[in-house]
mmCIF file of C-alpha atoms in Angstrom:
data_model
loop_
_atom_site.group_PDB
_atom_site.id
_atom_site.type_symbol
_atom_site.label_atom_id
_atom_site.label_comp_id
_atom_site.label_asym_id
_atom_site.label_seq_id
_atom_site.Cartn_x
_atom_site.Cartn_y
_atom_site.Cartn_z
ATOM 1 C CA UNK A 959 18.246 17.375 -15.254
ATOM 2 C CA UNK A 960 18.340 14.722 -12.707
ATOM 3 C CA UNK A 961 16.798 11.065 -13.824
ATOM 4 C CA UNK A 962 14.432 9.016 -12.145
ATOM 5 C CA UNK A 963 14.167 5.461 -12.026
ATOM 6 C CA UNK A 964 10.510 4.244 -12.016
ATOM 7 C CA UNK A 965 10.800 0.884 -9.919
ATOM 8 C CA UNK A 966 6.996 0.048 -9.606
ATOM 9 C CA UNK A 967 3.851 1.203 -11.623
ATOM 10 C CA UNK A 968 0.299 1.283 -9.646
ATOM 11 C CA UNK A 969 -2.697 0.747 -12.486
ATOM 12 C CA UNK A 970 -6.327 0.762 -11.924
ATOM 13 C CA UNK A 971 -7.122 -1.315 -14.250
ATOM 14 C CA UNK A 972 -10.861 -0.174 -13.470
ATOM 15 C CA UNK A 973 -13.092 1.974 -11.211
ATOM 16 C CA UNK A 974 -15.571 -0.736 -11.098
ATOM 17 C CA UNK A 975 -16.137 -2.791 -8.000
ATOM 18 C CA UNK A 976 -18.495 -5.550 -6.445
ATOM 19 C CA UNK A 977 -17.835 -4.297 -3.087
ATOM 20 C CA UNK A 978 -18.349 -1.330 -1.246
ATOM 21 C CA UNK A 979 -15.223 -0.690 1.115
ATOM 22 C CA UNK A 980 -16.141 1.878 4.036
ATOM 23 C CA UNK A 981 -12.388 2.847 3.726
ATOM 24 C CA UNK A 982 -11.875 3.002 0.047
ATOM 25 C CA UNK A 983 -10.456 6.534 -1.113
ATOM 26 C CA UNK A 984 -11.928 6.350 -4.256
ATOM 27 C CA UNK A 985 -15.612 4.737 -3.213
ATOM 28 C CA UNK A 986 -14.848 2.613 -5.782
ATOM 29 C CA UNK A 987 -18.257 0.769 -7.427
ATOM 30 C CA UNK A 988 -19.113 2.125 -10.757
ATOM 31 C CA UNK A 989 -16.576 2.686 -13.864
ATOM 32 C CA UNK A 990 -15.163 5.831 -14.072
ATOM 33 C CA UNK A 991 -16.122 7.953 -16.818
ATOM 34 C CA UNK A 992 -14.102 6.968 -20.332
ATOM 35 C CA UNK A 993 -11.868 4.194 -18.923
ATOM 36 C CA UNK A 994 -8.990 3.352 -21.497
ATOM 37 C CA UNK A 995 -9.844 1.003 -24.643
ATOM 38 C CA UNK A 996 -8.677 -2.461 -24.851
ATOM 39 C CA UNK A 997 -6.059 -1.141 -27.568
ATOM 40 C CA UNK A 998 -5.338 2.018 -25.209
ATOM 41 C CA UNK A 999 -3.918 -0.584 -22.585
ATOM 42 C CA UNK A 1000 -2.696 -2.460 -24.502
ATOM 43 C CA UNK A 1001 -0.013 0.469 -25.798
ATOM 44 C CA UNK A 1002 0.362 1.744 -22.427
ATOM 45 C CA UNK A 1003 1.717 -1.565 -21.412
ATOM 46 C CA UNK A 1004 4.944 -0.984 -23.949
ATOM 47 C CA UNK A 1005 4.738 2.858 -22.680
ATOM 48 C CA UNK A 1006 4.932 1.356 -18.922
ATOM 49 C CA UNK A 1007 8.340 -0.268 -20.172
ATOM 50 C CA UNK A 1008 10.144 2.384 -21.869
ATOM 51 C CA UNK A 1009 9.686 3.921 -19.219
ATOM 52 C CA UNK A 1010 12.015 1.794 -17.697
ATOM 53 C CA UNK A 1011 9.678 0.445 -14.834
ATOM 54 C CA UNK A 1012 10.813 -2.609 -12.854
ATOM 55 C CA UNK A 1013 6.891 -4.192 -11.804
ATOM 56 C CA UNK A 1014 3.848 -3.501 -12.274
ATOM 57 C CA UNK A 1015 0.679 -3.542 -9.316
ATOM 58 C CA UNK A 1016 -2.831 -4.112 -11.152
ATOM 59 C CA UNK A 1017 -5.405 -3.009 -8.454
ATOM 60 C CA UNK A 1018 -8.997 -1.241 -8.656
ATOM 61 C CA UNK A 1019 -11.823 -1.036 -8.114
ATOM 62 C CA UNK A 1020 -11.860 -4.746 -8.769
ATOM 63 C CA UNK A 1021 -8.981 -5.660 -11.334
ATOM 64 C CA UNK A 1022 -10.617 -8.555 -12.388
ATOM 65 C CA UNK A 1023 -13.506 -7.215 -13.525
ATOM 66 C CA UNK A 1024 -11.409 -5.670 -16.297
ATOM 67 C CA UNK A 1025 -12.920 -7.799 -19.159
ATOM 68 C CA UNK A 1026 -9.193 -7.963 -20.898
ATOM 69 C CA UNK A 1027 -7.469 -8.045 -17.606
ATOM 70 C CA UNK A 1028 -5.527 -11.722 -18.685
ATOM 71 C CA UNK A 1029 -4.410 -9.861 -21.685
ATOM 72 C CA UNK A 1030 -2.707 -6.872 -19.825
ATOM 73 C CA UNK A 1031 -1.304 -9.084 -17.537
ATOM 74 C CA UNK A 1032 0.482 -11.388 -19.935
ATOM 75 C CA UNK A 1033 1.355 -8.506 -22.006
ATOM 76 C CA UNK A 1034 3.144 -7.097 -19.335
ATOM 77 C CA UNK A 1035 4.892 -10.188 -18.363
ATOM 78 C CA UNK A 1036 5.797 -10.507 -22.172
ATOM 79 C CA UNK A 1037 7.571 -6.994 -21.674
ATOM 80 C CA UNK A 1038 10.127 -8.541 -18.861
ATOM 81 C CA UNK A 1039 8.278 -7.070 -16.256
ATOM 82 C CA UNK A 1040 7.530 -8.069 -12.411
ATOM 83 C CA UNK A 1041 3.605 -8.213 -11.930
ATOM 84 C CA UNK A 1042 1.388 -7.889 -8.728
ATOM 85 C CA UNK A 1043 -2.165 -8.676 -8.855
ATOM 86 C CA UNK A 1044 -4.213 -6.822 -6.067
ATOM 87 C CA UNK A 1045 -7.893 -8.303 -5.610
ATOM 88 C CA UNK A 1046 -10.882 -8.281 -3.234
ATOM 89 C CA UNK A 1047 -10.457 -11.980 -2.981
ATOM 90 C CA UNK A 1048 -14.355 -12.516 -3.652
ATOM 91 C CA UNK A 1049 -14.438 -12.997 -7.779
ATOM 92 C CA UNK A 1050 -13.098 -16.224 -9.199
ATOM 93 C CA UNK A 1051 -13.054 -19.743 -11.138
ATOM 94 C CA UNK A 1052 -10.968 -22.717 -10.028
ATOM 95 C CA UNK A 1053 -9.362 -21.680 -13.751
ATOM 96 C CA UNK A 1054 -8.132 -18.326 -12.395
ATOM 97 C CA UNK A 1055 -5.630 -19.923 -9.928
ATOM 98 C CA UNK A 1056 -4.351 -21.807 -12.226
ATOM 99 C CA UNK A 1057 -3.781 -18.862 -14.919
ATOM 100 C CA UNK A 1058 -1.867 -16.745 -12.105
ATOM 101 C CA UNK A 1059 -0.086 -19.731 -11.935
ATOM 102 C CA UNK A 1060 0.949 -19.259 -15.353
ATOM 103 C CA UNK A 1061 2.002 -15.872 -15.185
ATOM 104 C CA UNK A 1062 4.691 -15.934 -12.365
ATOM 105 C CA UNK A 1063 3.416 -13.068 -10.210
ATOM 106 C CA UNK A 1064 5.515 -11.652 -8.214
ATOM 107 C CA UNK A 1065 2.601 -11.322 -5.577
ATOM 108 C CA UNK A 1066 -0.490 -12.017 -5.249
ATOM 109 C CA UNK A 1067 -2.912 -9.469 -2.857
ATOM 110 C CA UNK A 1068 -5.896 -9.605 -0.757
ATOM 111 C CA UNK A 1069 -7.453 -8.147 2.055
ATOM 112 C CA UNK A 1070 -8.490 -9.491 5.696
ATOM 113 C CA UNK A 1071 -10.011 -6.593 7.973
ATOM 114 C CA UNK A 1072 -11.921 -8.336 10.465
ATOM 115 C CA UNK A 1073 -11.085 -11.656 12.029
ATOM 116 C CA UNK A 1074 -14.867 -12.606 12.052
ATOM 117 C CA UNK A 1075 -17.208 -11.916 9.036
ATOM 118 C CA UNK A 1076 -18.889 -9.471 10.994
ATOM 119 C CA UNK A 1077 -16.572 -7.324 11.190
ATOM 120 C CA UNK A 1078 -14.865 -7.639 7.912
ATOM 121 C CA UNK A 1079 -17.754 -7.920 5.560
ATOM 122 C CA UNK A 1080 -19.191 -4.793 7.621
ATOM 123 C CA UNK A 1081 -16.099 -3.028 6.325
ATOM 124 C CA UNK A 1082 -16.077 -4.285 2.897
ATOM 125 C CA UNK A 1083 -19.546 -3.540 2.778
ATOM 126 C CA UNK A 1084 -20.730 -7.062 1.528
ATOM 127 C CA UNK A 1085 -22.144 -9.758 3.174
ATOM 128 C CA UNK A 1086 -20.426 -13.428 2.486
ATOM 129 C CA UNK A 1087 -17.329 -11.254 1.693
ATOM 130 C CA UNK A 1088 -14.881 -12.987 4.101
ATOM 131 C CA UNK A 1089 -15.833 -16.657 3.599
ATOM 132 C CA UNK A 1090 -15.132 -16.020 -0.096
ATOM 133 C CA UNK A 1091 -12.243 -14.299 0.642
ATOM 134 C CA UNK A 1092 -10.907 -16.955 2.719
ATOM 135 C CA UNK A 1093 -11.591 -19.554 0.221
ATOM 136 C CA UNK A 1094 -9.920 -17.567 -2.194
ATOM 137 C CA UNK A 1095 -6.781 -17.335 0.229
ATOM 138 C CA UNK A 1096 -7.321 -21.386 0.832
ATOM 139 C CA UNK A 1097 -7.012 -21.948 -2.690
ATOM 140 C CA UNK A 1098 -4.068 -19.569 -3.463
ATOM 141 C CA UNK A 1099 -1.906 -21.250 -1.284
ATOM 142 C CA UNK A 1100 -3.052 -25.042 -2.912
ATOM 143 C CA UNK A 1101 -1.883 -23.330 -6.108
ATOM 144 C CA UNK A 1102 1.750 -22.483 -3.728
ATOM 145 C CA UNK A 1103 0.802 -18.427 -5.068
ATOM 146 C CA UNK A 1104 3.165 -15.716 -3.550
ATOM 147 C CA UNK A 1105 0.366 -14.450 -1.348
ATOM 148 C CA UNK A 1106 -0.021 -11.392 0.060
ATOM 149 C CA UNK A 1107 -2.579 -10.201 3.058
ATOM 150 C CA UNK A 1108 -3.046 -6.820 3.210
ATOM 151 C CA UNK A 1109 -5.133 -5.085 6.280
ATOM 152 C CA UNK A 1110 -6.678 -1.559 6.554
ATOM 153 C CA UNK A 1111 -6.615 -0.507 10.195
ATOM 154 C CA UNK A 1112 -9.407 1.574 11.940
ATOM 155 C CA UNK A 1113 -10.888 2.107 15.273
ATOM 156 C CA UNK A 1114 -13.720 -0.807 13.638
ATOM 157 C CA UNK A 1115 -10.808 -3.736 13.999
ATOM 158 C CA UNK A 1116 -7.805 -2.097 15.797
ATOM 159 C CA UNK A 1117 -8.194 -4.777 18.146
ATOM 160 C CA UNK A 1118 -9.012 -7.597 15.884
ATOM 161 C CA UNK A 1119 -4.906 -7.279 15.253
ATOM 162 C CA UNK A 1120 -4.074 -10.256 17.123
ATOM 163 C CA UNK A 1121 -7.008 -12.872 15.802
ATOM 164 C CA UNK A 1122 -6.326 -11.867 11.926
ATOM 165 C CA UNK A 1123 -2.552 -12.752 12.763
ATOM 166 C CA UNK A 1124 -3.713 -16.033 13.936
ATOM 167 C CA UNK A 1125 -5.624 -16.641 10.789
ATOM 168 C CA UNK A 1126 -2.298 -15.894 8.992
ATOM 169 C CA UNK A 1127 0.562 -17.268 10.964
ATOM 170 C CA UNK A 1128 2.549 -20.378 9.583
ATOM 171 C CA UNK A 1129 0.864 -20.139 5.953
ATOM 172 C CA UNK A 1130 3.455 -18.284 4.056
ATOM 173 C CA UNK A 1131 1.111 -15.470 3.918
ATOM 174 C CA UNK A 1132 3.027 -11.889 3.922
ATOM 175 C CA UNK A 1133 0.979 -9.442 5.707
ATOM 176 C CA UNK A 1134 1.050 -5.561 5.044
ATOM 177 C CA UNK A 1135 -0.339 -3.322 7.465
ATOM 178 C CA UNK A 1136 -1.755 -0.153 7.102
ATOM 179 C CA UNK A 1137 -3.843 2.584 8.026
ATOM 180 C CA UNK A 1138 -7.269 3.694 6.885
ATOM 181 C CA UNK A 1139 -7.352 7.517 5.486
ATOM 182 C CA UNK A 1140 -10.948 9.876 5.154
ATOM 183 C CA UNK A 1141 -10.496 10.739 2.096
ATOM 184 C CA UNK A 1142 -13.430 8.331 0.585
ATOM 185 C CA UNK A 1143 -16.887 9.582 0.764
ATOM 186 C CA UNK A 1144 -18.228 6.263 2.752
ATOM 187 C CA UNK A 1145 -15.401 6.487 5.379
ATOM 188 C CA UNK A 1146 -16.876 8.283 9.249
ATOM 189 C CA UNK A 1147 -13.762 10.752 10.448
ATOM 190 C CA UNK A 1148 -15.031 9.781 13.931
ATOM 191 C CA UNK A 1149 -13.487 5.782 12.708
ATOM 192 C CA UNK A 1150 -9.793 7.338 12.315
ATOM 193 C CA UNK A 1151 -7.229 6.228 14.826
ATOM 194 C CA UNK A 1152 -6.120 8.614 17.098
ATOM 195 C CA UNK A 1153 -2.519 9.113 18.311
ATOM 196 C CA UNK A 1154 -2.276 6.310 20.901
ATOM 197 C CA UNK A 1155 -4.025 3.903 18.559
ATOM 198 C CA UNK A 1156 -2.053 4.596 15.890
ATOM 199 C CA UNK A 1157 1.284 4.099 17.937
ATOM 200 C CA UNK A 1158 -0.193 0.848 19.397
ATOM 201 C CA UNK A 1159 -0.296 -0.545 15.529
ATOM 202 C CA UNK A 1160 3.527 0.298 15.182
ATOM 203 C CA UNK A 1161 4.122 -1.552 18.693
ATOM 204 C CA UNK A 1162 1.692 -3.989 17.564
ATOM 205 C CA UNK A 1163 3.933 -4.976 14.251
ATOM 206 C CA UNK A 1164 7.408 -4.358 16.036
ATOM 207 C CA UNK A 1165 6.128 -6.707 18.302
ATOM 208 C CA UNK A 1166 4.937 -9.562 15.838
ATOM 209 C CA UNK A 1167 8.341 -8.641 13.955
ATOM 210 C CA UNK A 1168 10.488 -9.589 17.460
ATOM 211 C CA UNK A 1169 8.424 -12.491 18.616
ATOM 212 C CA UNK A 1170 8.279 -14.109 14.888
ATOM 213 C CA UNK A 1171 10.559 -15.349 12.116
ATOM 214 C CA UNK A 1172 9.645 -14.094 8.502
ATOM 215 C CA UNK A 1173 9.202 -17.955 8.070
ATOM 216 C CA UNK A 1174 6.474 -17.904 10.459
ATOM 217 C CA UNK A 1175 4.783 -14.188 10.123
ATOM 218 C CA UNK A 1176 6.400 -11.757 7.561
ATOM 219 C CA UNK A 1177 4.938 -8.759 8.232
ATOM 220 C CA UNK A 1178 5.116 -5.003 7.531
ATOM 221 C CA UNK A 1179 4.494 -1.778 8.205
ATOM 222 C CA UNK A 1180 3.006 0.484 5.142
ATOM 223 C CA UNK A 1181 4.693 3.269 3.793
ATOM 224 C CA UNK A 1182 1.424 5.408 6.284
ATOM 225 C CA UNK A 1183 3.017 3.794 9.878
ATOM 226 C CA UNK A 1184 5.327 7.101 11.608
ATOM 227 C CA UNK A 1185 8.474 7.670 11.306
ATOM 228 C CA UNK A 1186 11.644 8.364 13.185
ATOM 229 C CA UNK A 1187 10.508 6.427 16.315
ATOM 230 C CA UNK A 1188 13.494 5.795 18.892
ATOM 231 C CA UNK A 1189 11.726 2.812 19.557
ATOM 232 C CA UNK A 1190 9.741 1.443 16.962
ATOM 233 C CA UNK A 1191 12.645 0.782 14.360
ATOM 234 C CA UNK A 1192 11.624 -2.876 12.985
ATOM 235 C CA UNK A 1193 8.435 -2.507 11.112
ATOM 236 C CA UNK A 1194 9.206 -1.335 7.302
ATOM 237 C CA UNK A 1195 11.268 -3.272 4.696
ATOM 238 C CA UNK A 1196 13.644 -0.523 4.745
ATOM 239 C CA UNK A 1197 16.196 1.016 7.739
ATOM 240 C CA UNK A 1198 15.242 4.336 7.214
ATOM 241 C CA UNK A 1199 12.039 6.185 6.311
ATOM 242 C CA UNK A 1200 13.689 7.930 2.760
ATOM 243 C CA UNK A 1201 10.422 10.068 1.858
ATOM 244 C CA UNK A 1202 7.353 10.173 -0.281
ATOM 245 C CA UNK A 1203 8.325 8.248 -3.161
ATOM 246 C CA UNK A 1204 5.279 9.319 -5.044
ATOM 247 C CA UNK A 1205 6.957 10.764 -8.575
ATOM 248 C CA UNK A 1206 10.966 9.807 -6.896
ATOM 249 C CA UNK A 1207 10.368 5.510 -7.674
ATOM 250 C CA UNK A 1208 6.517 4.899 -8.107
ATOM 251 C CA UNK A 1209 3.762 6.173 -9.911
ATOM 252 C CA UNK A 1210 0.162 5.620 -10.111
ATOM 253 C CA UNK A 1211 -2.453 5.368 -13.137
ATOM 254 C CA UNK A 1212 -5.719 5.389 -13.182
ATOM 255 C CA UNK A 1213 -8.365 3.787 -15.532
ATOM 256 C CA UNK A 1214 -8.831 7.076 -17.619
ATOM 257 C CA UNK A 1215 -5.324 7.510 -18.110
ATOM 258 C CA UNK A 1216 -4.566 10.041 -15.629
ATOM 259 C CA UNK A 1217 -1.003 9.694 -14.218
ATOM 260 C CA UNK A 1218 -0.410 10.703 -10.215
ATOM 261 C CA UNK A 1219 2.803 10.188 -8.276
ATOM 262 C CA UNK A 1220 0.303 7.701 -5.868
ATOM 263 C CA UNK A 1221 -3.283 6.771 -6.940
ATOM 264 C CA UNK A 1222 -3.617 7.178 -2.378
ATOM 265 C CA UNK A 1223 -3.236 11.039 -3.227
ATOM 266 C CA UNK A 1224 -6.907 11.079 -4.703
ATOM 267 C CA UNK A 1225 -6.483 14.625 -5.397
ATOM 268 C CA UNK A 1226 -7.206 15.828 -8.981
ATOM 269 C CA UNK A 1227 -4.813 18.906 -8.351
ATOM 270 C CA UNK A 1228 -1.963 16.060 -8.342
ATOM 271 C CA UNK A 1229 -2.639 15.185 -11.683
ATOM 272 C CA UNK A 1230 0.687 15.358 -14.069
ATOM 273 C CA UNK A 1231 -1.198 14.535 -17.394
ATOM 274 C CA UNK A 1232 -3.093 11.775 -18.543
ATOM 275 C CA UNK A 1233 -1.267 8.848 -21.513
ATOM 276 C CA UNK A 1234 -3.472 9.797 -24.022
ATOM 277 C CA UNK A 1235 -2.376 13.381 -24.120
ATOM 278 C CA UNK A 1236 1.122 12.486 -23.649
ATOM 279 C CA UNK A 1237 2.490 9.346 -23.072
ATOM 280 C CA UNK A 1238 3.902 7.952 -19.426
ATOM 281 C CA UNK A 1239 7.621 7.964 -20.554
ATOM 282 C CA UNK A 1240 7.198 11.698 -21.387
ATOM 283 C CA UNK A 1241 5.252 12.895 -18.688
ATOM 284 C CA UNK A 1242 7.671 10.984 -15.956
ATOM 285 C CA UNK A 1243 10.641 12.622 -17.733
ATOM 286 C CA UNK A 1244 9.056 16.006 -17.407
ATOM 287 C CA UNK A 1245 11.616 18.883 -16.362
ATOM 288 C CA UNK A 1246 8.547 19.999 -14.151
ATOM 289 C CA UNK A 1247 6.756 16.927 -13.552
ATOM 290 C CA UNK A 1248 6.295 15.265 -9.972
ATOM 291 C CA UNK A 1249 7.564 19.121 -8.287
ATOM 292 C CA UNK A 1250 5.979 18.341 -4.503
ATOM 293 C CA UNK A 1251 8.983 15.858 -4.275
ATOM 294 C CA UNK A 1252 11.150 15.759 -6.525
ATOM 295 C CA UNK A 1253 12.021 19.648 -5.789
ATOM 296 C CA UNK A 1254 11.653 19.300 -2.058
ATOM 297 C CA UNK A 1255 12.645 22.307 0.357
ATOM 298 C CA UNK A 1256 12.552 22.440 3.834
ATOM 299 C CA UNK A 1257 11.202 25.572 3.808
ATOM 300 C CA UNK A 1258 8.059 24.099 2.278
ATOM 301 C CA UNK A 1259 7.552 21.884 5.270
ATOM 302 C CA UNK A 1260 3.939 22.398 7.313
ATOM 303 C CA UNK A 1261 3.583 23.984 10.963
ATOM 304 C CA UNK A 1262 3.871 20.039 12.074
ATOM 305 C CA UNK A 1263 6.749 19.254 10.420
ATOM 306 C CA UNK A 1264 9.129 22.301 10.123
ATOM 307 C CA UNK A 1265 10.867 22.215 13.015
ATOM 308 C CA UNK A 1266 11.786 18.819 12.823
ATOM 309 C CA UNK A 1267 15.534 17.718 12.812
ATOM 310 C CA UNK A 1268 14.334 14.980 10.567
ATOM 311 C CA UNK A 1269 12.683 16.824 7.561
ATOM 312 C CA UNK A 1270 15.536 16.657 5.377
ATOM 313 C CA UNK A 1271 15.369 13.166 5.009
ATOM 314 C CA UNK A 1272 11.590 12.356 5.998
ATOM 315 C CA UNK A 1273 10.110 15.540 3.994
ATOM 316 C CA UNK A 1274 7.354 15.216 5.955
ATOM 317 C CA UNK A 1275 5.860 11.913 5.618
ATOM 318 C CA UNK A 1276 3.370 10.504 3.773
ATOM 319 C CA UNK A 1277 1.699 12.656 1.352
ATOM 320 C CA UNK A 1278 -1.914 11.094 1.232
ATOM 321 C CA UNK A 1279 -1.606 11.034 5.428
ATOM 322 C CA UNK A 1280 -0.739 14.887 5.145
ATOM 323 C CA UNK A 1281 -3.385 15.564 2.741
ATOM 324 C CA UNK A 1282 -5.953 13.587 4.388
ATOM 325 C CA UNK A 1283 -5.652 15.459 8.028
ATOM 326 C CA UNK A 1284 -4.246 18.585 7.426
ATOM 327 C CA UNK A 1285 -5.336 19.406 3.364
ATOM 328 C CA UNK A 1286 -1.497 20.030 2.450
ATOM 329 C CA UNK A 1287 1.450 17.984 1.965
ATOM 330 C CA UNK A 1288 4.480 17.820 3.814
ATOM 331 C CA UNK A 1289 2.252 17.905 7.215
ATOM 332 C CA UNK A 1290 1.988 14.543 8.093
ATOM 333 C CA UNK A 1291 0.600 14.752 11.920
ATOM 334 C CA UNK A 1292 0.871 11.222 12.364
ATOM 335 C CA UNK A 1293 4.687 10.697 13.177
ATOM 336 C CA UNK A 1294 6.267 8.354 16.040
ATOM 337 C CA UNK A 1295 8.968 10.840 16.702
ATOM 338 C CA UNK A 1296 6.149 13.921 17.401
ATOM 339 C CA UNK A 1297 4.579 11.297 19.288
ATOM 340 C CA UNK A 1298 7.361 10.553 21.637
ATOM 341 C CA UNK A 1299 8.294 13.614 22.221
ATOM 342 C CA UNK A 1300 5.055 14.761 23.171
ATOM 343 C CA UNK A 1301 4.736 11.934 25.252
ATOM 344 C CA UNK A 1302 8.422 11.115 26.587
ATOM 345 C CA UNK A 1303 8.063 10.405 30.487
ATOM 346 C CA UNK A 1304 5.480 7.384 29.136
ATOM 347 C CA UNK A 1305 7.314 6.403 26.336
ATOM 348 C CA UNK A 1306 10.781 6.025 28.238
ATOM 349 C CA UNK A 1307 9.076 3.880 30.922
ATOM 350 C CA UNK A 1308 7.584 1.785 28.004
ATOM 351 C CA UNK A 1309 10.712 1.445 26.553
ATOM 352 C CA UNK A 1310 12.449 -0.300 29.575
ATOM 353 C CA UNK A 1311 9.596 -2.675 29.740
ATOM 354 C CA UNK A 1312 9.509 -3.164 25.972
ATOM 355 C CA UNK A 1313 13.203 -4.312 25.803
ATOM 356 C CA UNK A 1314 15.885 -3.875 23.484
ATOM 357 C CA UNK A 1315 15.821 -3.725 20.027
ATOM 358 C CA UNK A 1316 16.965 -6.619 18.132
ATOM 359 C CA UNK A 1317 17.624 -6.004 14.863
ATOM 360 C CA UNK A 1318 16.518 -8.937 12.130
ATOM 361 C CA UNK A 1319 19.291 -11.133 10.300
ATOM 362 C CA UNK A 1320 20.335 -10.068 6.787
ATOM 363 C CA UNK A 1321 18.927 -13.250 5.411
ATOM 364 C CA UNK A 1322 14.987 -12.003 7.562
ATOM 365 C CA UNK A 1323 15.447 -9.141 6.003
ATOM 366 C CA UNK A 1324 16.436 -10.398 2.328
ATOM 367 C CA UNK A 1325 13.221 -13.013 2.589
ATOM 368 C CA UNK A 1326 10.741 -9.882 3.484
ATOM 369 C CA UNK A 1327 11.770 -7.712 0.396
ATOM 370 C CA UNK A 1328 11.254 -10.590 -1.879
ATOM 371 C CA UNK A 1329 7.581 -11.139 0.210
ATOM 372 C CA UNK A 1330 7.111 -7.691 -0.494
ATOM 373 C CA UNK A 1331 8.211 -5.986 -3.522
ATOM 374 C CA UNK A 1332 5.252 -4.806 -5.407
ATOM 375 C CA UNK A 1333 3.097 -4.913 -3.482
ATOM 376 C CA UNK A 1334 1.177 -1.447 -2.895
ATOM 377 C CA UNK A 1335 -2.524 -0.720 -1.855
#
């Protein structure tokens, strides 16, 4: 039986939230029903590392309304491993800063979806949300925190690209791009990007990537932002799009113990078993667990995806994208390559006015996966 190394853990700490995100998969706001013990997370801390996992991403809900969230944290740094907080950026003491200080995160993550509170707190669904997360981003960088930015993109602020990287540039901010899914019950289909929009983000990034040093503006691409594109090639912190990882490198917990390959694929039917049935190091070294990828065939490849000379490697993009738009994995419809071959006679004139592709320095491209590791919606 082929092993798996688990190189980063994604843990809702808790379902609760203070905000009310329009694009939040989980409509995150209230616990959920019989969220582990104190003691229970506690234990699955030392289950987290036998497992052999490299870092560990605390998100929610709101992590920090986790009433023992310092204790998980600094248990799992007492365990060796790499720790990412991700927060709303809108709950906090000047004390807080202060104890992430303490705990030598590996990053440090909030979110900026509007350039003016308009538009942002109308997507976080909370007025005063943006001041407070600003502050919160002003203060993280007195404290000289590994910060991380991340932004949810949507027809609400697709253009609002340009203005939020102006409120990040020359900060040491690392910004992660991505884009928003349907699958939450607040989130209006008619606010999804379609094709051209959701091309113009990957031109959007490859731009930013060409026109600034990691110094000035790291930024990324999400594991959600097409694949295969002859043109788009600078955007991710890897060369090649290698797959879902969901159940290959990462996995995802949420606050009642249930274990998913991704906590994006908010699909019960992806549940492999929750830690206290069976604990994490057992269910990840499962003969049958994590089957969708870890057992890939091409044959098993969706009516968007199955003639592709890619799917081999690319198995057919992201699996929350696939599942989102076409309820089935391996299906993702949002793909540069599908979209430049559908639209080649444009995209070939764009690409002589674009220019060549440079490609970054080894030492850009060291700095970005030290910005980046860990961090995950």
């Amino acid at each position: 039986m082929k092993s798996y190394d688990l190189l980063s853990c994604v843990w809702e700490l808790t379902l609760k939230c203070n905000l009310k995100c329009v694009h939040c998969g989980s409509a995150a706001g209230k616990n959920r029903e019989n969220e582990l013990t104190d003691d229970e997370s506690i234990k699955l801390c030392e289950d987290i590392k036998k497992t052999g996992c490299k870092s560990v991403a605390l998100m929610g809900g709101e992590p920090l309304l986790r009433k023992n969230f310092w204790d998980i944290s600094k248990k799992i740094k007492d365990l060796k491993m790499d720790l990412c907080v991700i927060t709303n950026g809108t709950i906090y003491e000047e004390d807080f800063f202060k104890r992430f200080k303490s705990l030598n995160l590996q990053a440090l993550a909030t979110s900026i979806d509007g350039s003016n509170s308009d538009t942002h707190d109308g997507i976080r669904g909370v007025k005063g949300s943006f001041d407070k997360t600003l502050n919160f981003i002003d203060k993280a960088l007195e404290y000289d925190l590994p910060l991380s930015v991340i932004t949810t993109v949507s027809k609400r602020n697709i253009s609002e690209l340009n203005d939020i990287k102006n409120i990040i540039k020359g900060r040491k901010i690392a910004w992660q791009i991505q884009i928003a899914g349907a699958e939450g019950n607040r989130f209006d289909r008619k606010e999804v990007l379609n094709e051209e929009e959701f091309y113009s983000v990957g031109l959007f990034i490859e731009t930013m990537r060409r026109n600034y040093g990691v110094e000035e503006l790291p930024v990324i691409g999400a594991h959600d932002l097409g694949y295969n594109s002859c043109l788009i090639k600078n955007i991710w912190l890897y060369e090649k799009w290698p797959g879902c990882q969901a159940g290959i490198s990462v996995v995802g917990i949420r606050s009642n113990g249930d274990v998913l390959g991704c906590l994006s694929i908010n699909n019960d039917s992806f549940i492999e078993g929750n830690v206290r049935n069976k604990s994490l190091y057992e269910i990840w070294n499962s003969k049958n667990a994590f089957s969708y990828t870890r057992n890939f065939k091409m044959e098993e490849a969706g009516e968007n995806c199955k003639e592709c000379k890619f799917i081999g490697d690319c198995k057919g993009g992201c699996s929350e994208m696939s599942l989102t738009y076409t309820g089935k994995i391996h299906n993702d419809p949002y793909c540069f390559y599908k979209i430049e071959k559908k639209n080649f006679g444009f995209l070939k004139r764009l690409f002589y006015s674009f220019g060549a592709y440079l490609n970054k320095s080894q030492k850009d491209k060291a700095i970005l996966n030290k910005l980046f590791s860990g961090v995950r919606k």
